[in-house]
Short mmCIF file of C-alpha atoms in Angstrom, two decimals:
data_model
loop_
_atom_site.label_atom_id
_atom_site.label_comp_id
_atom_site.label_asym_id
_atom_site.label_seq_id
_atom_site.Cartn_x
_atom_site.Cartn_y
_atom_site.Cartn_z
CA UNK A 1 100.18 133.31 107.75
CA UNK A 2 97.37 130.85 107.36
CA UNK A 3 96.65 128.73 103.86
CA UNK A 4 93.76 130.39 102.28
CA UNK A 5 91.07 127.23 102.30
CA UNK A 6 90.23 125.56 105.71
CA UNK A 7 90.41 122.35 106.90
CA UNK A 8 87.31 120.27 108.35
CA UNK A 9 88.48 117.08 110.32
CA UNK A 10 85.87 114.81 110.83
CA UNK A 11 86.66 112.56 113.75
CA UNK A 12 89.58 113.19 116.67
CA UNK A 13 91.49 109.57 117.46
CA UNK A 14 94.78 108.71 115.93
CA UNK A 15 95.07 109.17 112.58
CA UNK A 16 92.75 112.84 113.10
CA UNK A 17 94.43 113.92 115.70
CA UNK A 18 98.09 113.51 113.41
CA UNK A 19 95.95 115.50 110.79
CA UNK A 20 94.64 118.57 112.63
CA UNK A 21 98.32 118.82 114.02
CA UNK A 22 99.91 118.83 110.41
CA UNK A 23 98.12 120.64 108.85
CA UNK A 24 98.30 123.50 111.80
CA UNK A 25 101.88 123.46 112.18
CA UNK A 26 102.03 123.91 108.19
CA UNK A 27 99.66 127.04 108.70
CA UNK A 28 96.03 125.97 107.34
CA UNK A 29 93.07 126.76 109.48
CA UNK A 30 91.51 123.37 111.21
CA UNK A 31 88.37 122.73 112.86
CA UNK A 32 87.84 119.28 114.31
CA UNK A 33 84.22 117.71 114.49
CA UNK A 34 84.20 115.08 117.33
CA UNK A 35 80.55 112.85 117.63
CA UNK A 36 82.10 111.24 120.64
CA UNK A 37 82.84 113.13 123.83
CA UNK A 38 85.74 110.21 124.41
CA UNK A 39 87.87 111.89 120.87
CA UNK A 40 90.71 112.44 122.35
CA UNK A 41 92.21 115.21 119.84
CA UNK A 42 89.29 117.30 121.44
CA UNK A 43 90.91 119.46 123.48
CA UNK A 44 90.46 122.81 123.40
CA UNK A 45 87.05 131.45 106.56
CA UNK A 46 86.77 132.05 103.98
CA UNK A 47 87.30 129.31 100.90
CA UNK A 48 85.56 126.23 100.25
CA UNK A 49 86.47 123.86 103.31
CA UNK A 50 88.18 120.53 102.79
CA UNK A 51 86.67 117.54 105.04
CA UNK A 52 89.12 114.89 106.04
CA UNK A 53 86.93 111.65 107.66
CA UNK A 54 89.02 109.95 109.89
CA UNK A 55 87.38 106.52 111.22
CA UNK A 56 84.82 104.35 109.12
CA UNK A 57 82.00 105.74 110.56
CA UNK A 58 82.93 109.13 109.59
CA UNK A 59 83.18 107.65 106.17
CA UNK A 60 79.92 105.68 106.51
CA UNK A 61 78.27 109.45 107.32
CA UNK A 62 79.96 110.63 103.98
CA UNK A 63 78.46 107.76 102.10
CA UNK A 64 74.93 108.00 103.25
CA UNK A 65 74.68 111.77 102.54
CA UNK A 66 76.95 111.83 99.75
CA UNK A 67 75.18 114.55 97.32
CA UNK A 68 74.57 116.81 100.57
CA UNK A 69 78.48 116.98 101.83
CA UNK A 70 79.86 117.07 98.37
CA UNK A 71 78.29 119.82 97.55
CA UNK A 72 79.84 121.64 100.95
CA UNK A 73 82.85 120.58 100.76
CA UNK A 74 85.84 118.58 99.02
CA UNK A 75 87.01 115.20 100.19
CA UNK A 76 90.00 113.37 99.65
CA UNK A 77 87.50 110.65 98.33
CA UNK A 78 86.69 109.51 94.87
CA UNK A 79 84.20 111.72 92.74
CA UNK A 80 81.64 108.44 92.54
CA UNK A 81 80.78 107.19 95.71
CA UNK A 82 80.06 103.50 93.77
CA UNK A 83 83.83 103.99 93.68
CA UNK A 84 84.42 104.06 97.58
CA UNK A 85 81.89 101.14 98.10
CA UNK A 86 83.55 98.97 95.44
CA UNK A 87 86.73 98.37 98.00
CA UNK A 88 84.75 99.58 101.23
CA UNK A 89 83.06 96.30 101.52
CA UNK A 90 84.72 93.26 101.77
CA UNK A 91 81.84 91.09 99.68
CA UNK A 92 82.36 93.44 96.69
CA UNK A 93 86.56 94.00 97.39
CA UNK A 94 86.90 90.44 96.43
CA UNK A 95 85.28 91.04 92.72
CA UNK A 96 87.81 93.87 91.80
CA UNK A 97 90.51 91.80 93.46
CA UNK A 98 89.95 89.12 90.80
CA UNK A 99 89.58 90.93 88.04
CA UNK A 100 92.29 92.87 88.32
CA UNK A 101 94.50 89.57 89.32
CA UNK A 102 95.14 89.78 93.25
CA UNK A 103 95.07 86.96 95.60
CA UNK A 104 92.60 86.85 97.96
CA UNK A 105 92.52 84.18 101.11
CA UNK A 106 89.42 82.05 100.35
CA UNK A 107 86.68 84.09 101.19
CA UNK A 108 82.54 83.40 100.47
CA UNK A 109 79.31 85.14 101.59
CA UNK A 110 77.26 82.26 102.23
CA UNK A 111 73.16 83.20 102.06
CA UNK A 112 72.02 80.70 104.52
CA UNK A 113 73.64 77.79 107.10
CA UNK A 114 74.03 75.05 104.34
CA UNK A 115 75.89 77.18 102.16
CA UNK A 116 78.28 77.92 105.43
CA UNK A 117 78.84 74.33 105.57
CA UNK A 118 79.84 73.15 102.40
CA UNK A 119 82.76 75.94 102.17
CA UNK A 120 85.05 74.81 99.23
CA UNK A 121 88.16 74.86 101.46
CA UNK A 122 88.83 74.08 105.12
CA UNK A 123 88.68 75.19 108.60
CA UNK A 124 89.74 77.51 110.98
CA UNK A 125 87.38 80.31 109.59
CA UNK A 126 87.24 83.88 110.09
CA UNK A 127 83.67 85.30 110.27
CA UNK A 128 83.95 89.22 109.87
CA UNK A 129 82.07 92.04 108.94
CA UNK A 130 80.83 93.15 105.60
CA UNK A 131 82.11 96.84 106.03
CA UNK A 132 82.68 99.16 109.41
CA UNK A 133 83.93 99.18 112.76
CA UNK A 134 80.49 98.46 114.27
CA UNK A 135 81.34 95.05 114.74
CA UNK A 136 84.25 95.83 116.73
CA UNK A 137 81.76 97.76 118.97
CA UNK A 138 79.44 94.87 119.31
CA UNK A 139 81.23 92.05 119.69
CA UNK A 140 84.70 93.45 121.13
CA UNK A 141 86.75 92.24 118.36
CA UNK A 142 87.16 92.92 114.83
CA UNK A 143 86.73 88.75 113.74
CA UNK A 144 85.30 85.45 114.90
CA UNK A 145 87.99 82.32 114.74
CA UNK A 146 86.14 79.09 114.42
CA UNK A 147 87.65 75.94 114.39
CA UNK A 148 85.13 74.18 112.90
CA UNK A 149 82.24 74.48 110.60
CA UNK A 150 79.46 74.00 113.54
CA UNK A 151 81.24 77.08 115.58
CA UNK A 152 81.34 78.76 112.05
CA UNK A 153 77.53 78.23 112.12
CA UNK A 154 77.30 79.94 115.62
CA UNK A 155 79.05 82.81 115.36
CA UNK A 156 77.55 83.58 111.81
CA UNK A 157 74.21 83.37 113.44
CA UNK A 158 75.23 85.54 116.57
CA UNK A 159 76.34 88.16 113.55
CA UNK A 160 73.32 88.12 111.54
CA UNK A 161 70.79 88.15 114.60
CA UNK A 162 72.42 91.53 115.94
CA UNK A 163 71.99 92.97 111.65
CA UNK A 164 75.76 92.43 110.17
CA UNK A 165 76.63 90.99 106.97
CA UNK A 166 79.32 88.73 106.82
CA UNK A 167 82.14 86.71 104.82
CA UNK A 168 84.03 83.72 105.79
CA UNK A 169 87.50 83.58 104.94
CA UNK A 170 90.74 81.25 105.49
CA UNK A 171 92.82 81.51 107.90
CA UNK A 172 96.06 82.56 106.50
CA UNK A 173 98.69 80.36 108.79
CA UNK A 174 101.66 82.15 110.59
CA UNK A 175 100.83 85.77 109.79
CA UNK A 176 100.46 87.54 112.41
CA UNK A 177 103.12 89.40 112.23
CA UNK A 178 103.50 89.78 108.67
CA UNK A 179 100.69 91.79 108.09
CA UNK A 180 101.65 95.09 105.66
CA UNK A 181 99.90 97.67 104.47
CA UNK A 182 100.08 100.46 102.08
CA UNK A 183 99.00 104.09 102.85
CA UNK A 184 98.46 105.90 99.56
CA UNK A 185 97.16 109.31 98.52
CA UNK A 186 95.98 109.37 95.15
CA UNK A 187 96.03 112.89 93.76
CA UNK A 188 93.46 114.49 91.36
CA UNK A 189 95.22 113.52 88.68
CA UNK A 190 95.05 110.05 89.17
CA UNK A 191 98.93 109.69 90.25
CA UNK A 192 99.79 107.89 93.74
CA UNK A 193 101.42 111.44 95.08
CA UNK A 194 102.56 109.77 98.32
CA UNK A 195 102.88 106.70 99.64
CA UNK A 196 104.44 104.33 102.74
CA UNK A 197 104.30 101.03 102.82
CA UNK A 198 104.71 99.06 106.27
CA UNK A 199 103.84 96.32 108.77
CA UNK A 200 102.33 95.79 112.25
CA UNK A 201 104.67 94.48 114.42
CA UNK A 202 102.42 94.37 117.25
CA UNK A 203 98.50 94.41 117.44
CA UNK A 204 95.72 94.14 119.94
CA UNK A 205 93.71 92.69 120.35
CA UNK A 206 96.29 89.98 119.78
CA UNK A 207 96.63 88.68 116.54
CA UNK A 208 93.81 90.22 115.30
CA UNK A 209 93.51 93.38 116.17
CA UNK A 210 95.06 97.21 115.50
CA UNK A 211 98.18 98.35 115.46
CA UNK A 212 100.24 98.78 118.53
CA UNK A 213 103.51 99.35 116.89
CA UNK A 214 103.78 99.84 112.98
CA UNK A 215 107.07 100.40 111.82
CA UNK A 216 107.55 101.29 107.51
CA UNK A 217 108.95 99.10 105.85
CA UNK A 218 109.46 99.07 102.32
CA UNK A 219 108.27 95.80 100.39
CA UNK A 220 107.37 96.40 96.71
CA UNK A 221 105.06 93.88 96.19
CA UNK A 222 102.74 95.41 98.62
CA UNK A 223 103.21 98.94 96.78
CA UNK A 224 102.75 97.76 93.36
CA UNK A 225 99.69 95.20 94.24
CA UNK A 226 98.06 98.03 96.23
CA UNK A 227 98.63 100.86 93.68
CA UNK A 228 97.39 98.39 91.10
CA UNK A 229 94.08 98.10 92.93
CA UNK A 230 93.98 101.17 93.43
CA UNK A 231 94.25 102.79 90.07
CA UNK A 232 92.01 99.97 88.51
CA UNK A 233 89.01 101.45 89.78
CA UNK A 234 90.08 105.61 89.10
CA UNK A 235 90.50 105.68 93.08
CA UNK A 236 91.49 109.20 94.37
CA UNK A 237 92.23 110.56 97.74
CA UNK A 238 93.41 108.37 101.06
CA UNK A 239 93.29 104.69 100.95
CA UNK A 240 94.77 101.90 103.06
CA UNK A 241 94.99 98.76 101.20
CA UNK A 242 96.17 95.64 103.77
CA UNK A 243 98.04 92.45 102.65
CA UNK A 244 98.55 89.50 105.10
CA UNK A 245 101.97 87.56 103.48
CA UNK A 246 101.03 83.62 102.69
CA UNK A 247 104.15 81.32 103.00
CA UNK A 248 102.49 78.31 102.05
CA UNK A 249 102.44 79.94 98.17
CA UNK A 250 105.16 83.23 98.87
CA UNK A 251 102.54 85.79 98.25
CA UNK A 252 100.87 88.57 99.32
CA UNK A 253 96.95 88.33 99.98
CA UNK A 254 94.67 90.88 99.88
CA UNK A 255 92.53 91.13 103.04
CA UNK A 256 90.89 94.44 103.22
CA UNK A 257 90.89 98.32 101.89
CA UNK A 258 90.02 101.48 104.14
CA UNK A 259 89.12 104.49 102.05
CA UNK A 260 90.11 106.77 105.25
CA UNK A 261 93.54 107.27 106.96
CA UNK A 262 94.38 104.34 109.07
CA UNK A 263 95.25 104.33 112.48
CA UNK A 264 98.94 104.58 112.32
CA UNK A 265 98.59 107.68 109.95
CA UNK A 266 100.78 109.64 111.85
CA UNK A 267 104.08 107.90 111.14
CA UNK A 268 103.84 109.60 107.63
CA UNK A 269 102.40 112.93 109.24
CA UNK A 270 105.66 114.26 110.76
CA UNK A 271 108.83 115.55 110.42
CA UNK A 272 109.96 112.96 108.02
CA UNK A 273 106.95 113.02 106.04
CA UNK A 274 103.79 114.83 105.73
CA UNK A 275 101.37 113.06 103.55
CA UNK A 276 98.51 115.58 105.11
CA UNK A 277 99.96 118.42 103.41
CA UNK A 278 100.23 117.01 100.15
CA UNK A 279 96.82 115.97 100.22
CA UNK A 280 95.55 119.46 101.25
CA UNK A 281 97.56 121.06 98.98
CA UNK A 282 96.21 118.95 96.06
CA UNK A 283 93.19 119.20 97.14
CA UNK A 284 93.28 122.92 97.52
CA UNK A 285 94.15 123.07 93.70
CA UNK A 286 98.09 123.56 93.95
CA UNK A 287 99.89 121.42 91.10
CA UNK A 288 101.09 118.58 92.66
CA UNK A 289 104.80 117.77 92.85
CA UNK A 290 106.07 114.23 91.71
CA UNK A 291 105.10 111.25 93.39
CA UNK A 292 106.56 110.50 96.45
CA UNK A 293 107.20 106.94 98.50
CA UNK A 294 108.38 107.04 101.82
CA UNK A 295 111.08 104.50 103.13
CA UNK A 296 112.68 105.60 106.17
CA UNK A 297 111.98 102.81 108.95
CA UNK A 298 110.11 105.11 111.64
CA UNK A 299 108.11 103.12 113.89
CA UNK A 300 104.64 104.57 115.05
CA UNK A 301 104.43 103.56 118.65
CA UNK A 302 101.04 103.42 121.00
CA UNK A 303 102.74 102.93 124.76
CA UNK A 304 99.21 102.43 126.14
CA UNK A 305 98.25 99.32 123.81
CA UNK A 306 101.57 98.12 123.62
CA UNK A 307 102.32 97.68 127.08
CA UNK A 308 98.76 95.80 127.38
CA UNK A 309 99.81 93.86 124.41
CA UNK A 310 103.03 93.03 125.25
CA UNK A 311 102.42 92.05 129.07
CA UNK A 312 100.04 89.18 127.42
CA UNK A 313 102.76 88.08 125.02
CA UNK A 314 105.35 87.89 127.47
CA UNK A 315 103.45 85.96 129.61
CA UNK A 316 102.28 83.64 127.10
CA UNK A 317 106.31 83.51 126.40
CA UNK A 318 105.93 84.88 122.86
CA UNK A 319 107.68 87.92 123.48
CA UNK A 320 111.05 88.55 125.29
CA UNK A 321 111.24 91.59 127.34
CA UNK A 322 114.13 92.58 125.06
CA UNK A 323 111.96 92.42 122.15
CA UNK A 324 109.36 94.38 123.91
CA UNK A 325 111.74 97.65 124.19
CA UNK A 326 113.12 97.04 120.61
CA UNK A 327 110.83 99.68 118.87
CA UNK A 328 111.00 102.44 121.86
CA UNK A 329 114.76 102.43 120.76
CA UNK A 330 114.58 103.46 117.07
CA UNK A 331 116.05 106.76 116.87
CA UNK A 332 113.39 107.74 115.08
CA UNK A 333 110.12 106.77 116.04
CA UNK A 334 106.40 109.01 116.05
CA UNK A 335 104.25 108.48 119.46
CA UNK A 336 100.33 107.93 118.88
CA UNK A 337 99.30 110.73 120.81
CA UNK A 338 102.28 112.48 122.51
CA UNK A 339 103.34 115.42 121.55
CA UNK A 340 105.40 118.23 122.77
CA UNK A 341 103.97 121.30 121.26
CA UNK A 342 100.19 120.02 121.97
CA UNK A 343 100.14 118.06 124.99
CA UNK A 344 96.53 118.11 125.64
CA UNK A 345 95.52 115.34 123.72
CA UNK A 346 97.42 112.47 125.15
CA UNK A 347 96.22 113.35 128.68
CA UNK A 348 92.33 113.26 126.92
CA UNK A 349 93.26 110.02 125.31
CA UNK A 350 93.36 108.69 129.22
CA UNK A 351 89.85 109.19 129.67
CA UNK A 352 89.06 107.17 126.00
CA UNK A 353 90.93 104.06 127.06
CA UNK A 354 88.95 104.01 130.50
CA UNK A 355 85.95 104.24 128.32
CA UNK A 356 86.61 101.52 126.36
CA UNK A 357 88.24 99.12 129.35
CA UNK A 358 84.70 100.12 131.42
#
């Protein structure tokens, strides 16, 4: 028997793909809305519908016609949408992180070149986006590194000529691989009702890109300092709040928030844990049952990225191939797109990755 309100999910990669399939298998009605033919999860009622947004630009839709979709359908978004772009972008992130005592790398927004040269701390910069993946899409990378403040000056130009805002930030040394991130859902009620915290043990592009493997991992630092952030500002519905671990000072710095699922969603999507379904049912109006934080060390594993990934690293003899195979042996580990029961998808996803290799 079906749940009685349907399900709208807006976007069909990763992290909407592990949502349409949990929330089917648990019995609630899904349609999936796909703006790109390459969405992989695109293969083949009654009640007020409940839209998930997947990626940012499914969220940057929401934003822009705000009134219009919250007044089809419920989101599991803040009421205020001043809410979502207080952590959305990075420039205004970095005000609520200091008020609400969080460190932050360095980070400014210069206005003009000579402001981007007298930075109050040092080189090697990151230049990066304001807010969205349309950087990503422009540039084929999420940051700019610059070693210097004259390359600094370049690539800040190259960003504002093609329409982005920016901010510079520090480099935080040696963290690569200490990345973590919390994945909270923040009921109606204002209580975190689930939660996983966890880190990426391989990305891609390398060193500064998305997950390739992300295995939880409990640290409570990163689930108090995100839930802190979190509930400073009345947040409610899906969140990702990402920390980058300093060991110059032993703490963890806040680098970014995505109001959205992220990629790796599906680790807490499964058998082990099903943060989809508590967020439906909340948001269908069920009473919510006490908070809940995931800990079980399942590794979320994307074979396609990883092997790409991990050929580079072994080359570059920063990865043994022991090392490589580590996470494929976890007893318990959730592919990206693989899945027996709905097979469909990870033969689609073939046809994304040539799009984005073309």
């Amino acid at each position: 028997m079906s749940e009685s309100r349907p399900a709208v999910v807006y976007g069909l990669l990763w992290a909407g793909l592990s949502l349409a399939r949990a929330l089917g298998r648990a019995g609630v009605r899904v349609t999936g809305i796909a703006s790109d033919p390459n969405d992989f999860g695109d293969a083949a009622g009654a009640g007020r519908p409940i839209l998930f947004p997947e990626r940012d630009e499914n969220v940057h839709f929401v934003v822009r016609r705000w009134d219009e979709v919250r007044e089809l359908a419920d989101m599991p978004l803040p009421e205020d949408v001043e809410t979502v772009l207080s952590l959305r972008r990075k420039d205004r992130l970095r005000v609520e992180a200091e008020r609400v005592g969080l460190s932050i790398p360095a980070t400014a927004s210069p206005k003009d070149e000579t402001e981007l040269r007298n930075l109050g701390f040092p080189p090697p910069y990151l230049i990066k986006a304001v807010t969205g993946q349309e950087f990503a899409y422009a540039f084929g990378h999420k940051v700019f590194v610059a070693d210097d403040a004259d390359s600094a000056a370049t690539f800040w130009r190259q960003a504002g000529e093609r329409g982005f805002e920016t901010v510079v930030q520090e480099l935080i040394p040696n963290a690569y691989e200490r990345i973590y991130s919390l994945f909270s859902y923040i009921g109606r009620d204002g209580r975190p009702l689930a939660n996983v915290v966890g880190r990426k043990v391989r990305q891609g592009p390398l060193r500064f890109g998305t997950s390739a493997i992300f295995l939880v991992q409990p640290e409570p630092r990163v689930l108090e300092l995100g839930l802190r952030l979190l509930e400073s500002v009345g947040y409610r519905g899906f969140a990702q709040v990402e920390f980058a671990y300093d060991e110059r000072d032993d703490e963890f710095k806040l680098l970014e928030v995505n109001t959205r699922p992220p990629m790796w969603a599906g680790v807490a999507m499964s058998r082990y844990f099903d943060i989809a379904r508590i967020a439906y049912d909340d948001l269908s109006g069920r009473p919510p049952q006490a908070p809940q934080t995931f800990t079980d060390e399942v590794a979320w594993v994307y074979f396609a990225k990883d092997a790409w990934v991990g050929v580079q690293m072994m080359r570059a003899r920063e990865l043994s191939p022991r090392a490589f195979v580590a996470p494929y042996l976890r007893r318990r580990k959730v592919a990206s797109t693989l899945a027996v029961d709905d097979p469909l998808p990870a033969v689609a996803s073939l046809r994304y990755l040539r799009s984005k290799l073309a």
